[in-house]
Short mmCIF file of C-alpha atoms in Angstrom, two decimals:
data_model
loop_
_atom_site.label_atom_id
_atom_site.label_comp_id
_atom_site.label_asym_id
_atom_site.label_seq_id
_atom_site.Cartn_x
_atom_site.Cartn_y
_atom_site.Cartn_z
CA UNK A 27 91.77 298.00 150.40
CA UNK A 28 95.54 296.42 151.53
CA UNK A 29 95.19 295.67 155.63
CA UNK A 30 98.19 293.90 157.04
CA UNK A 31 97.32 290.83 158.60
CA UNK A 32 96.71 289.54 161.44
CA UNK A 33 100.08 287.78 163.64
CA UNK A 34 97.94 285.84 165.16
CA UNK A 35 96.89 284.25 161.92
CA UNK A 36 100.60 283.48 161.10
CA UNK A 37 101.76 282.16 164.20
CA UNK A 38 98.19 279.62 163.83
CA UNK A 39 99.17 278.82 160.25
CA UNK A 40 102.56 277.80 160.75
CA UNK A 41 101.50 276.00 164.10
CA UNK A 42 99.11 274.38 161.23
CA UNK A 43 101.77 273.56 159.10
CA UNK A 44 104.31 272.40 161.65
CA UNK A 45 101.54 270.03 162.98
CA UNK A 46 100.25 268.54 159.56
CA UNK A 47 104.24 267.93 159.26
CA UNK A 48 104.71 266.37 162.27
CA UNK A 49 101.98 264.30 161.39
CA UNK A 50 103.53 263.18 157.83
CA UNK A 51 106.37 262.20 159.52
CA UNK A 52 104.95 260.09 162.30
CA UNK A 53 103.06 258.15 158.87
CA UNK A 54 106.43 257.96 157.09
CA UNK A 55 107.93 256.64 160.33
CA UNK A 56 105.00 254.10 161.13
CA UNK A 57 104.72 253.39 157.40
CA UNK A 58 108.74 252.56 156.84
CA UNK A 59 108.00 250.12 159.89
CA UNK A 60 105.40 248.55 158.36
CA UNK A 61 107.11 248.39 155.16
CA UNK A 62 110.58 246.84 156.85
CA UNK A 63 108.01 244.69 158.76
CA UNK A 64 106.49 243.10 155.91
CA UNK A 65 109.59 242.70 154.08
CA UNK A 66 111.01 241.08 157.06
CA UNK A 67 108.14 238.78 156.72
CA UNK A 68 108.49 237.84 153.22
CA UNK A 69 111.91 237.66 153.71
CA UNK A 70 111.28 234.98 156.41
CA UNK A 71 108.92 233.08 154.18
CA UNK A 72 110.79 232.99 150.78
CA UNK A 73 113.93 231.64 153.16
CA UNK A 74 111.89 229.32 154.91
CA UNK A 75 110.60 228.54 150.60
CA UNK A 76 114.06 227.85 149.60
CA UNK A 77 114.40 225.65 152.47
CA UNK A 78 111.90 223.52 152.07
CA UNK A 79 113.23 223.14 148.74
CA UNK A 80 115.99 222.21 149.37
CA UNK A 81 114.94 219.82 151.94
CA UNK A 82 112.54 218.75 148.95
CA UNK A 83 115.54 218.01 146.34
CA UNK A 84 117.93 215.83 149.24
CA UNK A 85 114.56 214.05 150.18
CA UNK A 86 114.71 212.88 146.39
CA UNK A 87 118.12 211.95 146.46
CA UNK A 88 118.04 209.87 149.71
CA UNK A 89 114.87 208.32 148.35
CA UNK A 90 116.97 206.47 145.49
CA UNK A 91 118.26 204.37 148.17
CA UNK A 92 121.65 203.13 146.26
CA UNK A 93 124.64 202.11 148.39
CA UNK A 94 126.90 201.10 144.75
CA UNK A 95 127.45 197.67 143.52
CA UNK A 96 130.91 197.64 144.08
CA UNK A 97 133.77 199.46 145.99
CA UNK A 98 134.32 202.09 143.74
CA UNK A 99 130.56 203.23 143.50
CA UNK A 100 130.10 203.16 146.97
CA UNK A 101 133.28 204.73 147.57
CA UNK A 102 132.25 207.51 144.75
CA UNK A 103 128.48 207.66 146.68
CA UNK A 104 130.21 208.33 149.90
CA UNK A 105 132.23 210.73 148.82
CA UNK A 106 129.46 212.56 147.54
CA UNK A 107 127.29 211.99 150.69
CA UNK A 108 130.57 213.57 152.90
CA UNK A 109 129.43 216.56 150.54
CA UNK A 110 126.36 216.74 151.04
CA UNK A 111 126.59 216.78 154.77
CA UNK A 112 129.25 219.57 154.74
CA UNK A 113 126.25 221.50 152.31
CA UNK A 114 123.59 220.51 155.00
CA UNK A 115 125.87 221.84 157.77
CA UNK A 116 126.06 225.02 155.79
CA UNK A 117 121.72 224.25 155.47
CA UNK A 118 121.58 224.50 158.69
CA UNK A 119 123.31 227.52 160.09
CA UNK A 120 121.44 229.53 157.50
CA UNK A 121 117.88 227.68 159.23
CA UNK A 122 118.89 228.25 162.08
CA UNK A 123 119.39 232.33 161.31
CA UNK A 124 116.04 232.18 159.71
CA UNK A 125 114.39 230.56 162.48
CA UNK A 126 115.63 233.42 164.76
CA UNK A 127 114.27 236.12 162.54
CA UNK A 128 110.82 234.29 162.61
CA UNK A 129 110.83 234.25 166.46
CA UNK A 130 112.00 237.97 166.33
CA UNK A 131 108.83 238.86 163.82
CA UNK A 132 106.78 236.78 166.12
CA UNK A 133 107.59 238.99 169.38
CA UNK A 134 106.72 242.03 167.46
CA UNK A 135 103.66 240.62 167.12
CA UNK A 136 102.93 242.84 163.74
CA UNK A 137 100.46 242.13 161.80
CA UNK A 138 100.56 239.59 158.95
CA UNK A 139 102.43 237.20 161.17
CA UNK A 140 99.75 234.27 161.17
CA UNK A 141 101.24 231.23 159.97
CA UNK A 142 104.82 232.09 160.48
CA UNK A 143 104.49 229.31 163.81
CA UNK A 144 102.96 226.44 162.00
CA UNK A 145 105.50 227.37 158.80
CA UNK A 146 108.36 226.96 161.57
CA UNK A 147 106.49 224.23 162.96
CA UNK A 148 106.08 222.00 159.60
CA UNK A 149 110.18 222.94 158.53
CA UNK A 150 111.63 221.59 161.80
CA UNK A 151 109.77 218.70 161.36
CA UNK A 152 110.71 217.60 157.79
CA UNK A 153 114.23 219.11 158.49
CA UNK A 154 114.53 216.71 161.32
CA UNK A 155 112.91 213.83 159.29
CA UNK A 156 115.79 214.80 156.60
CA UNK A 157 118.48 214.47 159.66
CA UNK A 158 117.32 211.04 160.17
CA UNK A 159 117.19 209.64 157.11
CA UNK A 160 120.49 211.20 156.23
CA UNK A 161 122.22 209.26 159.18
CA UNK A 162 120.16 205.80 157.84
CA UNK A 163 121.59 206.32 154.59
CA UNK A 164 125.08 207.41 155.62
CA UNK A 165 125.32 204.19 157.88
CA UNK A 166 123.51 202.36 155.05
CA UNK A 167 126.87 203.55 152.90
CA UNK A 168 129.24 202.68 155.56
CA UNK A 169 127.42 198.93 156.09
CA UNK A 170 127.95 198.78 152.03
CA UNK A 171 131.88 199.86 152.52
CA UNK A 172 132.54 197.72 154.99
CA UNK A 173 130.89 195.03 153.28
CA UNK A 174 132.67 195.54 149.58
CA UNK A 175 136.24 196.23 151.34
CA UNK A 176 135.78 193.15 152.72
CA UNK A 177 135.07 191.50 149.71
CA UNK A 178 137.55 193.03 147.86
CA UNK A 179 140.25 191.63 150.72
CA UNK A 180 138.75 188.38 150.96
CA UNK A 181 139.45 187.96 146.85
CA UNK A 182 142.81 189.33 146.77
CA UNK A 183 143.32 186.59 149.61
CA UNK A 184 141.72 184.12 147.79
CA UNK A 185 144.08 185.18 144.33
CA UNK A 186 147.18 184.81 146.56
CA UNK A 187 146.21 181.63 147.75
CA UNK A 188 145.15 180.34 144.35
CA UNK A 189 148.69 181.36 143.03
CA UNK A 190 150.48 179.86 146.47
CA UNK A 191 149.17 176.83 145.71
CA UNK A 192 150.20 176.43 142.08
CA UNK A 193 153.32 177.50 143.90
CA UNK A 194 153.59 174.70 146.05
CA UNK A 195 152.16 172.18 144.27
CA UNK A 196 154.98 172.08 141.51
CA UNK A 197 156.58 168.91 140.63
CA UNK A 198 159.69 170.62 140.27
CA UNK A 199 162.18 169.41 143.24
CA UNK A 200 165.52 170.16 141.32
CA UNK A 201 167.95 167.95 139.55
CA UNK A 202 170.53 168.05 141.60
CA UNK A 203 171.97 168.88 145.09
CA UNK A 204 172.40 172.35 144.82
CA UNK A 205 169.09 173.04 142.43
CA UNK A 206 167.18 171.47 144.89
CA UNK A 207 168.92 173.39 147.82
CA UNK A 208 167.63 176.86 146.06
CA UNK A 209 163.91 175.92 145.79
CA UNK A 210 163.94 174.40 149.41
CA UNK A 211 165.29 177.92 150.65
CA UNK A 212 162.73 179.57 147.87
CA UNK A 213 159.75 176.89 149.33
CA UNK A 214 160.81 178.08 153.33
CA UNK A 215 160.15 181.75 152.06
CA UNK A 216 157.02 180.47 150.46
CA UNK A 217 156.13 178.72 153.96
CA UNK A 218 156.22 182.18 155.80
CA UNK A 219 154.31 183.91 153.79
CA UNK A 220 151.66 180.92 154.18
CA UNK A 221 152.02 181.28 157.85
CA UNK A 222 151.44 185.23 158.03
CA UNK A 223 148.70 184.83 156.11
CA UNK A 224 146.93 182.14 158.82
CA UNK A 225 145.81 184.97 160.86
CA UNK A 226 144.59 187.35 158.09
CA UNK A 227 142.13 183.36 156.96
CA UNK A 228 141.31 183.33 160.97
CA UNK A 229 140.03 186.76 161.00
CA UNK A 230 137.55 186.41 158.47
CA UNK A 231 134.64 185.30 160.46
CA UNK A 232 135.50 187.87 162.98
CA UNK A 233 135.30 190.58 160.22
CA UNK A 234 131.88 189.02 158.63
CA UNK A 235 130.42 188.97 162.10
CA UNK A 236 130.99 192.85 162.36
CA UNK A 237 129.27 193.17 158.69
CA UNK A 238 125.57 194.28 158.79
CA UNK A 239 123.11 191.88 159.53
CA UNK A 240 121.86 192.18 155.54
CA UNK A 241 125.25 191.08 154.54
CA UNK A 242 126.84 188.82 157.02
CA UNK A 243 123.68 186.75 156.57
CA UNK A 244 123.80 186.39 152.83
CA UNK A 245 124.90 182.67 151.92
CA UNK A 246 126.80 183.64 149.21
CA UNK A 247 129.28 185.28 151.71
CA UNK A 248 128.94 182.84 154.09
CA UNK A 249 130.26 180.23 151.66
CA UNK A 250 132.57 182.54 150.49
CA UNK A 251 134.51 182.10 153.89
CA UNK A 252 134.39 178.51 154.20
CA UNK A 253 135.57 178.21 150.38
CA UNK A 254 138.55 180.58 151.78
CA UNK A 255 139.31 178.69 155.01
CA UNK A 256 139.79 175.23 152.82
CA UNK A 257 141.46 176.86 150.15
CA UNK A 258 143.73 177.44 153.03
CA UNK A 259 144.05 174.63 154.35
CA UNK A 260 144.84 172.56 151.41
CA UNK A 261 147.50 175.09 150.47
CA UNK A 262 149.30 175.09 154.25
CA UNK A 263 148.82 171.34 153.60
CA UNK A 264 150.50 170.45 150.70
CA UNK A 265 152.89 173.21 151.81
CA UNK A 266 154.10 171.04 153.94
CA UNK A 267 154.06 168.01 151.70
CA UNK A 268 156.57 169.65 149.57
CA UNK A 269 158.20 170.53 152.34
CA UNK A 270 159.21 166.47 152.69
CA UNK A 271 159.37 165.77 149.69
CA UNK A 272 162.03 168.24 149.03
CA UNK A 273 164.45 167.49 151.83
CA UNK A 274 163.62 163.40 151.06
CA UNK A 275 164.94 164.76 147.35
CA UNK A 276 168.55 166.41 148.85
CA UNK A 277 168.75 163.77 150.51
CA UNK A 278 168.36 161.41 147.75
CA UNK A 279 171.06 163.70 146.09
CA UNK A 280 173.16 163.97 148.90
CA UNK A 281 172.80 160.54 149.38
CA UNK A 282 173.86 159.80 145.42
CA UNK A 283 176.82 162.26 145.54
CA UNK A 284 178.28 160.51 148.95
CA UNK A 285 178.12 157.41 147.04
CA UNK A 286 179.50 158.54 144.22
CA UNK A 287 182.11 159.69 145.79
CA UNK A 288 182.37 156.73 147.66
CA UNK A 289 182.45 154.62 144.79
CA UNK A 290 185.53 157.31 143.22
CA UNK A 291 187.61 156.27 146.37
CA UNK A 292 186.47 152.49 146.17
CA UNK A 293 187.47 152.80 141.85
CA UNK A 294 191.24 154.60 143.17
CA UNK A 295 191.85 152.08 145.96
CA UNK A 296 191.29 148.81 143.47
CA UNK A 297 193.47 150.30 140.70
CA UNK A 298 196.39 150.80 143.00
CA UNK A 299 195.63 147.64 144.79
CA UNK A 300 195.52 145.99 141.28
CA UNK A 301 199.03 147.30 139.87
CA UNK A 302 200.44 147.38 143.24
CA UNK A 303 203.80 145.08 142.85
CA UNK A 304 205.57 143.05 146.26
CA UNK A 305 208.54 145.72 145.81
CA UNK A 306 211.93 143.54 147.06
CA UNK A 307 214.18 146.53 148.59
CA UNK A 308 213.14 146.77 152.69
CA UNK A 309 212.70 150.55 151.54
CA UNK A 310 210.53 149.89 149.34
CA UNK A 311 208.08 147.63 151.58
CA UNK A 312 208.29 149.98 154.35
CA UNK A 313 207.20 152.19 152.05
CA UNK A 314 204.15 150.19 150.98
CA UNK A 315 203.42 149.11 154.71
CA UNK A 316 202.67 152.82 155.24
CA UNK A 317 200.59 153.43 152.57
CA UNK A 318 198.76 150.47 154.04
CA UNK A 319 198.30 151.67 156.83
CA UNK A 320 197.66 155.07 155.67
CA UNK A 321 194.66 153.12 153.45
CA UNK A 322 193.53 151.28 156.89
CA UNK A 323 192.21 154.58 157.95
CA UNK A 324 190.93 155.65 155.39
CA UNK A 325 188.67 152.84 154.98
CA UNK A 326 187.52 153.34 158.57
CA UNK A 327 186.70 157.20 157.75
CA UNK A 328 184.48 155.43 154.37
CA UNK A 329 183.03 153.06 156.70
CA UNK A 330 181.64 155.51 158.59
CA UNK A 331 180.52 157.34 155.30
CA UNK A 332 178.72 154.17 154.16
CA UNK A 333 177.26 154.06 157.38
CA UNK A 334 175.81 157.33 157.26
CA UNK A 335 174.54 156.56 153.72
CA UNK A 336 172.83 153.38 154.84
CA UNK A 337 171.00 154.82 157.85
CA UNK A 338 170.01 158.02 154.87
CA UNK A 339 168.52 155.08 152.82
CA UNK A 340 166.38 153.65 155.66
CA UNK A 341 165.08 156.35 156.28
CA UNK A 342 164.03 157.21 153.26
CA UNK A 343 162.75 153.82 152.27
CA UNK A 344 160.56 153.70 155.56
CA UNK A 345 159.49 157.27 155.21
CA UNK A 346 157.31 155.63 151.34
CA UNK A 347 160.01 157.69 149.22
CA UNK A 348 158.73 157.21 145.42
CA UNK A 349 162.59 156.20 144.67
CA UNK A 350 163.11 153.53 147.15
CA UNK A 351 164.20 151.43 144.87
CA UNK A 352 166.48 152.87 143.33
CA UNK A 353 168.15 154.30 146.60
CA UNK A 354 167.97 150.33 147.47
CA UNK A 355 169.84 149.70 144.39
CA UNK A 356 172.44 152.28 144.63
CA UNK A 357 173.08 150.65 148.83
CA UNK A 358 173.23 147.41 147.79
CA UNK A 359 175.89 148.43 145.14
CA UNK A 360 177.74 150.37 147.39
CA UNK A 361 178.16 147.54 149.82
CA UNK A 362 178.83 145.11 147.65
CA UNK A 363 182.11 146.76 146.05
CA UNK A 364 182.66 147.96 149.73
#
């Protein structure tokens, strides 16, 4: 009972299958697009959740508001903050990319896009607040760093001034001309250093004025600056006094040395005069006469040295030198012998 199929039927079946296949492909493409849109949507929300979690984490860190207790801890926190700023920059770039994705999703007006605008607005506000808090924290760290650096420099200056005060207030003025000159040279070097530190002391108030109000208005730091200024004034004053004392000591030792030299000369001439006998020969008389002429010239020279000694003694006595009595006694002894 076989009969051949009508060709039209075959064509109709083939066309039907072709149409079904096209419909299937169209549905598959639509499904793929919907799935891709859904993936993009949930990827967007996931990235936004990660951004919010990161923001919350940094907010907790910044909420502590710890700026350190000393210079070392502030430097450590500053380095950590710099690291966080780097992370903030990287996270900002990622968030910018995510925002672009959200804008593309909104532009497509695909299903499930409700809430994207609200999420973007919410995260943007939190991010803006985070950047503001980060900037404030950075400013606090910089203020703390400036304060502790100022405190450390002030402490170093105080330590130097205290050491220098012990040096310039020494009661060692040497025991002779040479040792006193050595001490005077060292002291002049110290005086130069004191003068070099004058600018650092004078700049303390300017540095204090540049500190943050919370730091510069503290009673302790203001008292500290006044103490440094007073200590520097004492060091400078004592340094000037020690310069004068060393110069006086040097003048005394030089005066003693000059007195000793003059007395040695007097001793030599006294011994020569005591031992001298009047010669009987004319030639010998001329030799003695020549010696007396030389003695007269030497006496004039020594007289000039003795006058210089008397002048130095008068200056020391007028200046209230502590060894005035000893110096006056030495002067009187020399003058009486001459």
